[in-house]
Tab-separated table of C-alpha atoms and ligand atoms in Angstrom:
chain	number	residue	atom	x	y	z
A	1271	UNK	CA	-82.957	-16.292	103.807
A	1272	UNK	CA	-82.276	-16.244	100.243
A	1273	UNK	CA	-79.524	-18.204	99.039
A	1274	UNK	CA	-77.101	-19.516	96.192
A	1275	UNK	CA	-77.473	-22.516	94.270
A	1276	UNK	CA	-74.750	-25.058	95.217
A	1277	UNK	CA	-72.948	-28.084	93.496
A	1278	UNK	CA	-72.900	-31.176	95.954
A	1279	UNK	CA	-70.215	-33.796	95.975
A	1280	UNK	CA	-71.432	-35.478	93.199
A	1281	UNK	CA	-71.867	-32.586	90.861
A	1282	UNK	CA	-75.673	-32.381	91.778
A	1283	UNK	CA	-77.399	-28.713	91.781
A	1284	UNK	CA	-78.651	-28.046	95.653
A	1285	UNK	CA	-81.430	-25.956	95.137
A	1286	UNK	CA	-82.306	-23.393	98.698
A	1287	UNK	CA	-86.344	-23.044	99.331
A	1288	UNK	CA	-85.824	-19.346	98.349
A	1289	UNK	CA	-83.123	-19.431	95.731
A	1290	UNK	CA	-81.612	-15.805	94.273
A	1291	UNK	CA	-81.387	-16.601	90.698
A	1292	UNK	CA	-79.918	-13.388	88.138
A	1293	UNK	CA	-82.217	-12.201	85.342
A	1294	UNK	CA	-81.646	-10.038	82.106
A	1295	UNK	CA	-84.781	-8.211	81.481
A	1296	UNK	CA	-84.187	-7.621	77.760
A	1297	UNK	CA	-83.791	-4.981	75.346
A	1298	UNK	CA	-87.185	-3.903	73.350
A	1299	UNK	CA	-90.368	-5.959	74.139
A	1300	UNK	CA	-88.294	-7.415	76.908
A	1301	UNK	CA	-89.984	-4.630	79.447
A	1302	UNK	CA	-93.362	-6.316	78.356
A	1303	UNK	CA	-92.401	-9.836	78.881
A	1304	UNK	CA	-90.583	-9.937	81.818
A	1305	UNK	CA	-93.298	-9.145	83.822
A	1306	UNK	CA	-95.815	-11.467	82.557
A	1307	UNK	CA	-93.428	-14.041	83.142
A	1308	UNK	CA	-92.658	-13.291	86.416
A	1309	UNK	CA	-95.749	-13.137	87.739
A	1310	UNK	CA	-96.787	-16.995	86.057
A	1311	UNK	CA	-93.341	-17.656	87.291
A	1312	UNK	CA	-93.730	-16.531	91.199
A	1313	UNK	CA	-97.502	-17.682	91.513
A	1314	UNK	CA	-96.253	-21.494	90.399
A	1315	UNK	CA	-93.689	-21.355	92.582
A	1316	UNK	CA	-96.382	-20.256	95.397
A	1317	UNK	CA	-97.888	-22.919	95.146
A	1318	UNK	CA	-94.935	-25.408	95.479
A	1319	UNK	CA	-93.787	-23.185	98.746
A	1320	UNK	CA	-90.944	-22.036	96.631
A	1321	UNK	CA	-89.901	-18.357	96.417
A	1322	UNK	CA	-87.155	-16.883	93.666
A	1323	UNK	CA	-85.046	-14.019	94.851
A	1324	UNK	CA	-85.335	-12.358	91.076
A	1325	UNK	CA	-81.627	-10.391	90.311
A	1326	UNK	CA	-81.626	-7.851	87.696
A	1327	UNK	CA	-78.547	-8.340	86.156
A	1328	UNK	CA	-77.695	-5.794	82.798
A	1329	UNK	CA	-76.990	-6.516	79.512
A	1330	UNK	CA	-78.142	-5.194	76.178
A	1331	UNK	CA	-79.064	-1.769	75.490
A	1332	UNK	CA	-80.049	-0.837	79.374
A	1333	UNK	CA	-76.276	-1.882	80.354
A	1334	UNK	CA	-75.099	0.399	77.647
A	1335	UNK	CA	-77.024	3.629	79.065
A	1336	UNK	CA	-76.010	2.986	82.567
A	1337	UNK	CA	-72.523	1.174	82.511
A	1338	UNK	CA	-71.234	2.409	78.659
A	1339	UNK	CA	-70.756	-1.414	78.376
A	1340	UNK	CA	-73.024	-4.162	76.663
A	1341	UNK	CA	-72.203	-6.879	78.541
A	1342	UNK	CA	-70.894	-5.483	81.893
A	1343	UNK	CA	-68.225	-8.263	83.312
A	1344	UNK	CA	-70.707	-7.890	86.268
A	1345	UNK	CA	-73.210	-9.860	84.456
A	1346	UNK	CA	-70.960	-12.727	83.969
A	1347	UNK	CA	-70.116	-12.920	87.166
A	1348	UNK	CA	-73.301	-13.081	88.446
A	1349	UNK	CA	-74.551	-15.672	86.047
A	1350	UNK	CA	-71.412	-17.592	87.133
A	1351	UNK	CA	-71.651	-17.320	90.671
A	1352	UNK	CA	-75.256	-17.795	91.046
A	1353	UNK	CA	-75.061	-20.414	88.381
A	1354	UNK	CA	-78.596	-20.412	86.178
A	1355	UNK	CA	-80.298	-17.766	85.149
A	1356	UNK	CA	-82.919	-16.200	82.450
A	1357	UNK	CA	-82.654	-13.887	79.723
A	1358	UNK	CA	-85.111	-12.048	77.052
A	1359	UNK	CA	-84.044	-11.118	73.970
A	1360	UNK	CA	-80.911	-8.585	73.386
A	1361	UNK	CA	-80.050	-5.937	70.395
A	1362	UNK	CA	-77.224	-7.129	68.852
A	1363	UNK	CA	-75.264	-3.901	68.543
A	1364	UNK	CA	-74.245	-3.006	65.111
A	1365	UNK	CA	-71.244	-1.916	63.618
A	1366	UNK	CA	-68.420	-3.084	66.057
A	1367	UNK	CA	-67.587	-4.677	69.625
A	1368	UNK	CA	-68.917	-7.582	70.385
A	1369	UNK	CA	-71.043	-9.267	67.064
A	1370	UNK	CA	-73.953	-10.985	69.255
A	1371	UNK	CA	-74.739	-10.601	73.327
A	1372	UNK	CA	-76.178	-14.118	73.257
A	1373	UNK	CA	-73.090	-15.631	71.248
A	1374	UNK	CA	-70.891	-13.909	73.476
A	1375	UNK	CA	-72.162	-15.439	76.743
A	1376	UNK	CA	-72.623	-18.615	75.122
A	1377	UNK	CA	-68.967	-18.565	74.496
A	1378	UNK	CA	-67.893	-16.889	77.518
A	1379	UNK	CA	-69.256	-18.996	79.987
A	1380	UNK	CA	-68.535	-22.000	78.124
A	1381	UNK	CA	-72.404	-23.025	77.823
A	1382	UNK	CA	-71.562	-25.523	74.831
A	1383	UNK	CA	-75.515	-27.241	74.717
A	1384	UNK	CA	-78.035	-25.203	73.459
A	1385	UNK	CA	-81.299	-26.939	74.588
A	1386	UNK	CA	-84.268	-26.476	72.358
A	1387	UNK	CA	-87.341	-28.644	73.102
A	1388	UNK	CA	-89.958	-28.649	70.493
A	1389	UNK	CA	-93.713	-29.545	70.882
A	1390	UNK	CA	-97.100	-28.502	69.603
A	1391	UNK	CA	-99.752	-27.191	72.102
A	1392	UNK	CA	-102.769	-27.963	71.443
A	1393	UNK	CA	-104.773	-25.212	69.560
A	1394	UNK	CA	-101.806	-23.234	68.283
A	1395	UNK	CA	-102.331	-22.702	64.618
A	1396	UNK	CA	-99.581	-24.454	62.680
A	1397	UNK	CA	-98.432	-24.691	58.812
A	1398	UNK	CA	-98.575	-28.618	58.991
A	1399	UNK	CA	-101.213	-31.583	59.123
A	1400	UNK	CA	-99.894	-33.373	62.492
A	1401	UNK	CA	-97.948	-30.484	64.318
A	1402	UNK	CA	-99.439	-33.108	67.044
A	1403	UNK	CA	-96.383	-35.814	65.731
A	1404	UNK	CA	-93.520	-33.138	66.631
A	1405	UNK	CA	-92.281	-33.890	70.324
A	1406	UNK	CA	-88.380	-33.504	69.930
A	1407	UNK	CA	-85.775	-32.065	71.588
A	1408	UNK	CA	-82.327	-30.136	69.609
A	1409	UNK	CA	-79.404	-30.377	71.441
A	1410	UNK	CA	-77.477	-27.944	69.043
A	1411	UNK	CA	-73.560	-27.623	70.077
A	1412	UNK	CA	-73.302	-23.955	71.302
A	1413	UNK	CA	-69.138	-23.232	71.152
A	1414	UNK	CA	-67.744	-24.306	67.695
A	1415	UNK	CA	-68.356	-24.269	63.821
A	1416	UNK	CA	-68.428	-21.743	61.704
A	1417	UNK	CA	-69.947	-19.812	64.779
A	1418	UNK	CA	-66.575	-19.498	66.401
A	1419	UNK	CA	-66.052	-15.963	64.440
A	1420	UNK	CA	-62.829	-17.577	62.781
A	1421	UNK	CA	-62.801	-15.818	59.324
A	1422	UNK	CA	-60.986	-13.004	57.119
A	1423	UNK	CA	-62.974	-10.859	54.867
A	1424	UNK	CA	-61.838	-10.795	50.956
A	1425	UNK	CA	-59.688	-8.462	49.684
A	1426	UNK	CA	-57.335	-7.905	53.472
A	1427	UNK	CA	-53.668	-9.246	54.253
A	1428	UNK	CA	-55.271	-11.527	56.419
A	1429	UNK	CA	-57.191	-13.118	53.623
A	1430	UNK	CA	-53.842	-12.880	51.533
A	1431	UNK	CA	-51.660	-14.487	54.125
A	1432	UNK	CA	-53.724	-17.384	54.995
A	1433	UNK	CA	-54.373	-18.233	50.769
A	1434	UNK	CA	-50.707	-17.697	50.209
A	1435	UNK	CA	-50.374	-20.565	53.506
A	1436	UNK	CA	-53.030	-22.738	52.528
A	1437	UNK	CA	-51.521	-22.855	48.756
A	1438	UNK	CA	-48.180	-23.738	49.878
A	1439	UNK	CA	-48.443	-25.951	52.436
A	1440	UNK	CA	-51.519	-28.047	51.286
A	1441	UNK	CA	-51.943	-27.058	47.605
A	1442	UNK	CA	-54.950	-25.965	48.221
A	1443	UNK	CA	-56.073	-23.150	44.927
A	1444	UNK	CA	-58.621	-20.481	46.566
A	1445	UNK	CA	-59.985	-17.400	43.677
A	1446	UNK	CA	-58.038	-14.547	44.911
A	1447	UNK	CA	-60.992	-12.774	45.844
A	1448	UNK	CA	-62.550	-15.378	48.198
A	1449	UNK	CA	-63.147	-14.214	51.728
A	1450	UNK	CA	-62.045	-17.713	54.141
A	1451	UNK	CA	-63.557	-19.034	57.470
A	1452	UNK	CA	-62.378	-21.730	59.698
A	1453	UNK	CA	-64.803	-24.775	60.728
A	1454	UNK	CA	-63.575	-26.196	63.579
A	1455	UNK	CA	-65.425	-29.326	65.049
A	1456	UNK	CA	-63.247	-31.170	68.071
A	1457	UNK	CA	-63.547	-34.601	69.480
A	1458	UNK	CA	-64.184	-33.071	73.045
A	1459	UNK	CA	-66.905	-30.274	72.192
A	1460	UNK	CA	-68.876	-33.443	69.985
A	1461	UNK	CA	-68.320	-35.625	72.643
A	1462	UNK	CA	-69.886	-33.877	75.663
A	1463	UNK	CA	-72.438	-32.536	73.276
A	1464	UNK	CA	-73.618	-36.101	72.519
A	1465	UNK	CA	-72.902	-37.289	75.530
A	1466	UNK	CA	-75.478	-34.735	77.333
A	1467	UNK	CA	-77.651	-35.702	74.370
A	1468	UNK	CA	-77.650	-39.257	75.449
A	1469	UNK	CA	-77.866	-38.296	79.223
A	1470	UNK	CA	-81.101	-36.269	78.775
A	1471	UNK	CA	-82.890	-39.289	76.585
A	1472	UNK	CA	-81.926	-41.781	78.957
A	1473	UNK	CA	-83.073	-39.932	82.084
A	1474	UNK	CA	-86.473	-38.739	80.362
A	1475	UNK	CA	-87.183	-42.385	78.523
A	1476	UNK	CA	-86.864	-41.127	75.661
A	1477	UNK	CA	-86.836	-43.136	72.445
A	1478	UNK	CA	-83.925	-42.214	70.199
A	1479	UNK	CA	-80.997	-39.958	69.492
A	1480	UNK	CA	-80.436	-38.890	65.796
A	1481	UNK	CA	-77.394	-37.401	65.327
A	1482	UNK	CA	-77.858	-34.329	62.026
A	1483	UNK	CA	-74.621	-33.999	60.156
A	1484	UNK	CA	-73.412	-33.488	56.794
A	1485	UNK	CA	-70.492	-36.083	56.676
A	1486	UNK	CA	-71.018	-36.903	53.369
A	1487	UNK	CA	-69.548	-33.602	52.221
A	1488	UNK	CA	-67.478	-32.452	55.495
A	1489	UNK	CA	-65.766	-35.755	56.040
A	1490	UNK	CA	-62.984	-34.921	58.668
A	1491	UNK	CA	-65.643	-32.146	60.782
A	1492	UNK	CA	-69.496	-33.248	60.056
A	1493	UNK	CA	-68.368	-37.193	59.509
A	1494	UNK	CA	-66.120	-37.029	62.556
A	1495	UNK	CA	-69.287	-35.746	64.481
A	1496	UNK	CA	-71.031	-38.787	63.604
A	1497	UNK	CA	-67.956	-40.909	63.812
A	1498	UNK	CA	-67.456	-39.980	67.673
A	1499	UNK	CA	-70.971	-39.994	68.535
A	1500	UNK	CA	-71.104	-43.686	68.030
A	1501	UNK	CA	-67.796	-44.069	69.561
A	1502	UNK	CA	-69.121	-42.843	72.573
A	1503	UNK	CA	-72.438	-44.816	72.141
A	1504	UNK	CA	-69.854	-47.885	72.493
A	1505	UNK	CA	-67.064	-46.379	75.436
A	1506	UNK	CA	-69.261	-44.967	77.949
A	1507	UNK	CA	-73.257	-46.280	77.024
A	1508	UNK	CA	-72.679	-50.178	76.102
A	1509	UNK	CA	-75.416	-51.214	78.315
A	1510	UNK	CA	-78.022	-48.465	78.095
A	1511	UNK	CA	-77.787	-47.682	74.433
A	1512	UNK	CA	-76.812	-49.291	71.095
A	1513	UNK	CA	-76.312	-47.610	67.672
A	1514	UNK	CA	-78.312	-48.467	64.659
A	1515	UNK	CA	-75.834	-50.339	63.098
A	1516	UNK	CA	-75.200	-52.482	65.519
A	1517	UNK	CA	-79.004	-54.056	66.223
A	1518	UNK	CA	-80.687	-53.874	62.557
A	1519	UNK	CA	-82.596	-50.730	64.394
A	1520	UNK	CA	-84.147	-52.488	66.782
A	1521	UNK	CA	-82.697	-51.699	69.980
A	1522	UNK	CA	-85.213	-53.443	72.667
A	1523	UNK	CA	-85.073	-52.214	76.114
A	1524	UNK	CA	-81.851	-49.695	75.036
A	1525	UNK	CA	-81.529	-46.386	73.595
A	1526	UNK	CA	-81.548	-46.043	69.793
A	1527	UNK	CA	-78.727	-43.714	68.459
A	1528	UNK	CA	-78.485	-43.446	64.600
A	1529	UNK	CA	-78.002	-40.588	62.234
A	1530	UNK	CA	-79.861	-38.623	59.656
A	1531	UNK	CA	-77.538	-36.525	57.061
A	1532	UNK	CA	-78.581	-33.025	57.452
A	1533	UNK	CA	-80.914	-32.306	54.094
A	1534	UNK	CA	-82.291	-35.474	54.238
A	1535	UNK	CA	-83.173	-34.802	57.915
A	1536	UNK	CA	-84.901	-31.252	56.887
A	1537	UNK	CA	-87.204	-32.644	54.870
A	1538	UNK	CA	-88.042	-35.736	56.984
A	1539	UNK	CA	-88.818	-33.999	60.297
A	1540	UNK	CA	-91.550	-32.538	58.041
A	1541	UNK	CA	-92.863	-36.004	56.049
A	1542	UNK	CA	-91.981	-38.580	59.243
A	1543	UNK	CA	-91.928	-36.392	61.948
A	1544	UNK	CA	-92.901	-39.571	64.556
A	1545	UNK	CA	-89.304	-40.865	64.135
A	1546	UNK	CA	-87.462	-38.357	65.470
A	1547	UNK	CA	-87.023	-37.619	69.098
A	1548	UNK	CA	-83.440	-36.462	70.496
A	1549	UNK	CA	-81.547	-34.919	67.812
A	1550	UNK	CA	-77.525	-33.839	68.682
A	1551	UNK	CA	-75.946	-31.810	66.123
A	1552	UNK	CA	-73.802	-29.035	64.954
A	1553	UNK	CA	-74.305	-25.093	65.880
A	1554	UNK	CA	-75.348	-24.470	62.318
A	1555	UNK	CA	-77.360	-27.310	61.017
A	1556	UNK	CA	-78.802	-26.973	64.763
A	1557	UNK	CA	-79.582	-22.917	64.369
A	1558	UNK	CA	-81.608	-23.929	61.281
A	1559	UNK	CA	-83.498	-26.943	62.280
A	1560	UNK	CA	-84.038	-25.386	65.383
A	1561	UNK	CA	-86.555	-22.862	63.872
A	1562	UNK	CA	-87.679	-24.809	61.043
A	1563	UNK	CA	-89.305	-27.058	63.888
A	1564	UNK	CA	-90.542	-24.371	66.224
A	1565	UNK	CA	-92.366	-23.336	62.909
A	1566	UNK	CA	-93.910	-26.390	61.923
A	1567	UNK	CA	-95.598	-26.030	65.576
A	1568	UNK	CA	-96.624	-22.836	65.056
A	1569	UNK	CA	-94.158	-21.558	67.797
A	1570	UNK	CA	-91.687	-18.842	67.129
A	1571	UNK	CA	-93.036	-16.743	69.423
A	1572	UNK	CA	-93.132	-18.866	72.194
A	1573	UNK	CA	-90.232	-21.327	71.374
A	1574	UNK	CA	-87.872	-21.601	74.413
A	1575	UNK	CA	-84.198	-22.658	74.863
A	1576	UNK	CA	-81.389	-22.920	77.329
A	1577	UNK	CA	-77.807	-22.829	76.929
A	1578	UNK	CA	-76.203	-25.184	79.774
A	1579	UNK	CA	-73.111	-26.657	80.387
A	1580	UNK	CA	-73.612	-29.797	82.639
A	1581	UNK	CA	-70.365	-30.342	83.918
A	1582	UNK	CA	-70.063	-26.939	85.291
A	1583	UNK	CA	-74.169	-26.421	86.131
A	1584	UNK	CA	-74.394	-23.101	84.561
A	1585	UNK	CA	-77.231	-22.506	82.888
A	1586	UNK	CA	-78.739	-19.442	80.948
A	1587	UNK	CA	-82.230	-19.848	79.661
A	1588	UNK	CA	-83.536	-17.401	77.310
A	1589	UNK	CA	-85.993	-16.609	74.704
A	1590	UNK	CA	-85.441	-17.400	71.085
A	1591	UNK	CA	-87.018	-14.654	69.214
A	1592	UNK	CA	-85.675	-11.474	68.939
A	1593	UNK	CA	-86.613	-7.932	70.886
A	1594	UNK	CA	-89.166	-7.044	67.756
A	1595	UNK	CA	-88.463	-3.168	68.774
A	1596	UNK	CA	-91.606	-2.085	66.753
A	1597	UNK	CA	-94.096	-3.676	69.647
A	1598	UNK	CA	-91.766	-2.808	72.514
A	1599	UNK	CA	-93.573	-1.153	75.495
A	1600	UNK	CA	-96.574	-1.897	73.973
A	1601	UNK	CA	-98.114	-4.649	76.204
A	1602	UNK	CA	-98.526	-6.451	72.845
A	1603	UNK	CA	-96.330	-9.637	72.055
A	1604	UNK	CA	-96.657	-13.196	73.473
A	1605	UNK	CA	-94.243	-13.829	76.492
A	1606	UNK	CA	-94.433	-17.483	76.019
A	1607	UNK	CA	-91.067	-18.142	74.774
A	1608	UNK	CA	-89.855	-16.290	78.237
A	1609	UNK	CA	-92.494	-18.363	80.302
A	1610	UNK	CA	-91.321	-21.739	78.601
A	1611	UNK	CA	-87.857	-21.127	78.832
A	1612	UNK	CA	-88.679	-20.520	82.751
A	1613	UNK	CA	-90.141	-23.843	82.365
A	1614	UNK	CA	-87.039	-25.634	80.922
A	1615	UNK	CA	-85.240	-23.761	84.153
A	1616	UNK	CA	-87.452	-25.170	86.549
A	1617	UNK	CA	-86.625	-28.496	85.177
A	1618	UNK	CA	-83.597	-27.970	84.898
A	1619	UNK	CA	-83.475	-27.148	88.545
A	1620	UNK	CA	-85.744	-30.491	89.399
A	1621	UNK	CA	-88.696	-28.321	90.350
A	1622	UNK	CA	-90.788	-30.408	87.995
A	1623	UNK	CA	-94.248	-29.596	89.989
A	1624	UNK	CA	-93.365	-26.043	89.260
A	1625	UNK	CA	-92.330	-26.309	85.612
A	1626	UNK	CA	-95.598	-28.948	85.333
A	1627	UNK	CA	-98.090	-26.545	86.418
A	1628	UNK	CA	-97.213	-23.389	84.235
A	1629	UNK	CA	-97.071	-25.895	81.240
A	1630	UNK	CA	-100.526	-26.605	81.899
A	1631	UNK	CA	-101.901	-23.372	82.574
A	1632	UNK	CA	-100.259	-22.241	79.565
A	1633	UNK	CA	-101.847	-25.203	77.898
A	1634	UNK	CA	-105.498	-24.515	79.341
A	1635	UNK	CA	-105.469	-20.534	78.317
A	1636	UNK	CA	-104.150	-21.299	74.756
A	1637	UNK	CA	-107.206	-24.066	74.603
A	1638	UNK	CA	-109.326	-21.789	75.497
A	1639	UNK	CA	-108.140	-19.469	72.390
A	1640	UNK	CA	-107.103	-16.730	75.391
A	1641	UNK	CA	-104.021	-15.747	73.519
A	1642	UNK	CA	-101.539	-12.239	72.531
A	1643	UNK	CA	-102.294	-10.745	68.889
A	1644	UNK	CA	-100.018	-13.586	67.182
A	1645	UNK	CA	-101.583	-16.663	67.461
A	1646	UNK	CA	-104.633	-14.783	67.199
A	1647	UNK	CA	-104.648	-13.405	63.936
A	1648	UNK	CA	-104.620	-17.134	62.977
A	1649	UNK	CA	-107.181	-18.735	65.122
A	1650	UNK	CA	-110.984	-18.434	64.644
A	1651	UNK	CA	-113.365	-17.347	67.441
A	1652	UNK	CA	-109.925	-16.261	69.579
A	1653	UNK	CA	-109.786	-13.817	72.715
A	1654	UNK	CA	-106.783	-11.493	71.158
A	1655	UNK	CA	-105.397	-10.112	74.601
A	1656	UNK	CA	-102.562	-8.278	75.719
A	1657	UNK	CA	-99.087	-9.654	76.897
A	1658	UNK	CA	-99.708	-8.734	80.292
A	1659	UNK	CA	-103.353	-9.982	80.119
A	1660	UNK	CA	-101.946	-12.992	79.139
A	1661	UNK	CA	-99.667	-13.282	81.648
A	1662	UNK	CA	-102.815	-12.604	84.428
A	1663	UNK	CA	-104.752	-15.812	82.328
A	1664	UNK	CA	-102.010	-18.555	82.724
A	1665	UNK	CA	-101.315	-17.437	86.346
A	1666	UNK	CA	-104.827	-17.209	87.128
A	1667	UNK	CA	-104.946	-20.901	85.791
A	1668	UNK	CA	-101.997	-21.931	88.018
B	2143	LIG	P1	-87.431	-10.526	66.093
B	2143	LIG	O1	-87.172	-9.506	67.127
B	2143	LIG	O2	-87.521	-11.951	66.565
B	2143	LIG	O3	-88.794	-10.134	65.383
B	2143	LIG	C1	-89.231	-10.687	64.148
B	2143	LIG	C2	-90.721	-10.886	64.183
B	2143	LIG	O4	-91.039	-12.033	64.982
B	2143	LIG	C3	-91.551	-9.760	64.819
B	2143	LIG	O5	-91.725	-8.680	63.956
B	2143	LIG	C4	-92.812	-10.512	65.156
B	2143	LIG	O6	-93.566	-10.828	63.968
B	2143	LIG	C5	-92.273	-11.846	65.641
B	2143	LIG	N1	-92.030	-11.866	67.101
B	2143	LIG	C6	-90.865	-11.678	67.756
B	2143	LIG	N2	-91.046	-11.782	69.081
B	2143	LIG	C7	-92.344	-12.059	69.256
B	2143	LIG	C8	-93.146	-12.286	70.407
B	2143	LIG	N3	-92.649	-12.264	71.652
B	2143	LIG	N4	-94.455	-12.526	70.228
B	2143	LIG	C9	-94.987	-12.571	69.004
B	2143	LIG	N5	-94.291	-12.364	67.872
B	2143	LIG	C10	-92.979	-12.115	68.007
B	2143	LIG	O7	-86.307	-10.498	64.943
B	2143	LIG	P2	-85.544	-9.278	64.270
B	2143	LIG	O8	-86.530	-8.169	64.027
B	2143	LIG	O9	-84.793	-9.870	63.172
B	2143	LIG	O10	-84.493	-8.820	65.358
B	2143	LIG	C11	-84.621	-7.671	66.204
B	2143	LIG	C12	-83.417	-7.604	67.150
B	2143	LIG	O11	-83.388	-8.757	67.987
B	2143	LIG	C13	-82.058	-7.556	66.468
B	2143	LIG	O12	-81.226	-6.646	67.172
B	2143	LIG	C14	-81.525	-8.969	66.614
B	2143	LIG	O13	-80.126	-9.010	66.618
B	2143	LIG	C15	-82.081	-9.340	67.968
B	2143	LIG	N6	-82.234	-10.802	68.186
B	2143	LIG	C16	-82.022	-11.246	69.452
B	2143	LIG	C17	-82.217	-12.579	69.763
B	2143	LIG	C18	-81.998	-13.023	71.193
B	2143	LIG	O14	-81.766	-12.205	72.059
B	2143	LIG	N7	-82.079	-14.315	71.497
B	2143	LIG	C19	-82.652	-13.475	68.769
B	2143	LIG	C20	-82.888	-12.992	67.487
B	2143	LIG	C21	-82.689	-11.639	67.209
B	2143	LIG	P3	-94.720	-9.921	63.298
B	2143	LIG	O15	-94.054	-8.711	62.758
B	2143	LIG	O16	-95.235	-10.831	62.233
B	2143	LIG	O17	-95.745	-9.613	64.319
């Protein structure tokens, strides 16, 4: 019988043979890709005598017709209860309630890692020389920043009140017409950030973590990121990792942690793309580098990502491109970034065989230039097929 995913005693996911784990369809192409998916997605797990119980949970524009409501409380609660779940992409509605679906369950469930793993497949046409050198993995800090909504627009009280405070208790002399956010960056959402940044290398071998920040400039949020990332390097990984600083950057048989100041970092994942593996960093430097990477590999439509919070377990993995509402019901766009982020669940949920074999099929029907109209218009000699054709290839290859 289908069942729940469970926590054991030591905070380990206990995963049933026939698990029911919630889904979000998506708004726009989302009726494409979620199909495709599912079908790579239940053949794999065939194979591996594993069955999904697939839960259509709303959100997004298909909640609004049937429940007046975005993001039904419903759909929280499943993707609380039942733990880890997927997602395509949502509208963000415009013009008032809540500013972004995805931001909101972020937040809501308290999924403070977003998880982006970036890596070139072979024959997927790419900008750069080596998109073969990229093989790293964002761990971009999901609750705080200038992402936590905390601002006043110019010309309101609000804006007023808080120059009029910030001039007479600090001194502080802001143009009259300046609209003010808030950057907050705490010692406990770095902390666990790093921390799962550290977890992840040391449990996959990997071979560093470079922590992005722009401390230079933002001393007391961006510096104190770095500054309690190698605090924590010290407290809690003495034995298992060592900071740059402190072995000359060579680390032997430990971990390597050092940092990389945000610019500086932009340009180098592009001209020394070899030295950099784990990267931890802020939501904002992360949202960027996140997508200049999955476009060095040629990969924004089929770059995948997971939001997670490993204390709790939760989990929501989701695509990173939008719901492109010009192809949607067309059978056109490339549900890769859906099948990959299924993928990064199945890992997630340690059914690596599962997660192993879709990465190869995937790998096998992009070699053989089967691909959706994307990649295609950039390839020579390519099979352009549709999304669902696509979907029939990799599962065919499974
Ligand atoms: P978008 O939906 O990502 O589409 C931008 C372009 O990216 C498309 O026109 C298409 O390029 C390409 N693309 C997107 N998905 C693709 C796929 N599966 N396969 C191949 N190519 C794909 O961005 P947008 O137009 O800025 O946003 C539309 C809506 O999505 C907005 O409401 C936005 O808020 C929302 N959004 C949601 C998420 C999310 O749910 N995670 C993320 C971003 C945006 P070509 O035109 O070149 O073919």
């Amino acid at each position: 019988m289908a069942d729940k995913l469970t926590l054991d005693a030591n905070g380990k996911l206990v995963v049933p043979d026939d698990v029911i784990l919630p889904y979000i369809e998506g708004d726009g192409t989302g009726v494409d890709i979620w199909p495709a998916s599912q079908l790579v997605f239940d053949k794999a797990l065939a194979k591996h005598g594993r069955h999904v119980t697939w839960m259509e949970v709303l959100a997004g524009e298909k909640a609004f017709k049937e429940t007046g409501e975005w993001l039904p409380e419903a759909t929280l609660e499943a993707f609380r209860d039942y733990r880890v779940g997927i997602k395509g992409p949502l509208t963000t509605p415009v013009g008032g309630g809540i500013r972004s679906l995805n931001v909101a369950i972020r937040q809501l469930m308290d999924l403070y890692v977003c998880l982006r793993p970036v890596r070139w497949f072979q024959g997927v046409p790419s900008p750069v020389k080596h998109p073969e050198l990229v093989d790293m993995v964002i761990f971009r800090e999901n609750t705080e920043d200038v992402y936590a909504g905390l601002e006043v627009a110019e010309g309101t009280p609000e804006a007023a009140k808080l120059r009029a405070f910030l001039h007479d208790s600090f001194g502080w002399e802001l143009r009259a017409d300046s609209g003010i956010g808030i950057k907050p960056i705490s010692k406990t959402g770095s902390k666990r950030l790093i921390r799962a940044a550290i977890n992840y290398a040391l449990a996959r071998n990997r071979r560093s973590v470079t922590l992005v920040h722009k401390g230079n400039i933002q001393k007391f949020t961006e510096g104190a990121f770095r500054a309690w990332g190698y605090e924590l390097v010290k407290e809690e990984f003495a034995d298992r990792a060592v900071s740059w600083d402190d072995c000359g950057g060579e680390p032997g048989d430990r971990l390597l942690v050092k940092d990389a100041i945000a610019d500086n970092a932009l340009q180098q994942v592009l001209t020394r793309a070899n030295e950099f593996d784990v990267i931890a960093t802020m939501n904002l430097n992360g949202d960027y580098l996140s997508d200049a990477l999955a476009a060095q590999v040629g990969g924004i439509g089929i770059a995948p990502g997971g939001n997670i919070n490993y204390v709790t377990g939760h989990g929501v993995f989701e695509a990173t491109h939008g719901t492109a509402p010009k192809y949607a019901g067309l059978d056109k766009v490339n549900p890769g970034s859906v099948i990959l982020s299924g993928v990064m669940m199945f890992e997630y949920l340690g059914l690596q065989e599962v997660a192993d074999d879709i990465t190869r099929a995937l790998e096998e029907t992009i070699s053989a230039k089967i691909v959706t109209y994307d990649f295609a218009r950039l390839m020579e000699g390519a099979t352009e097929v549709s999304c669902s054709e696509f979907g029939h290839a990799v599962a065919e290859r499974i």
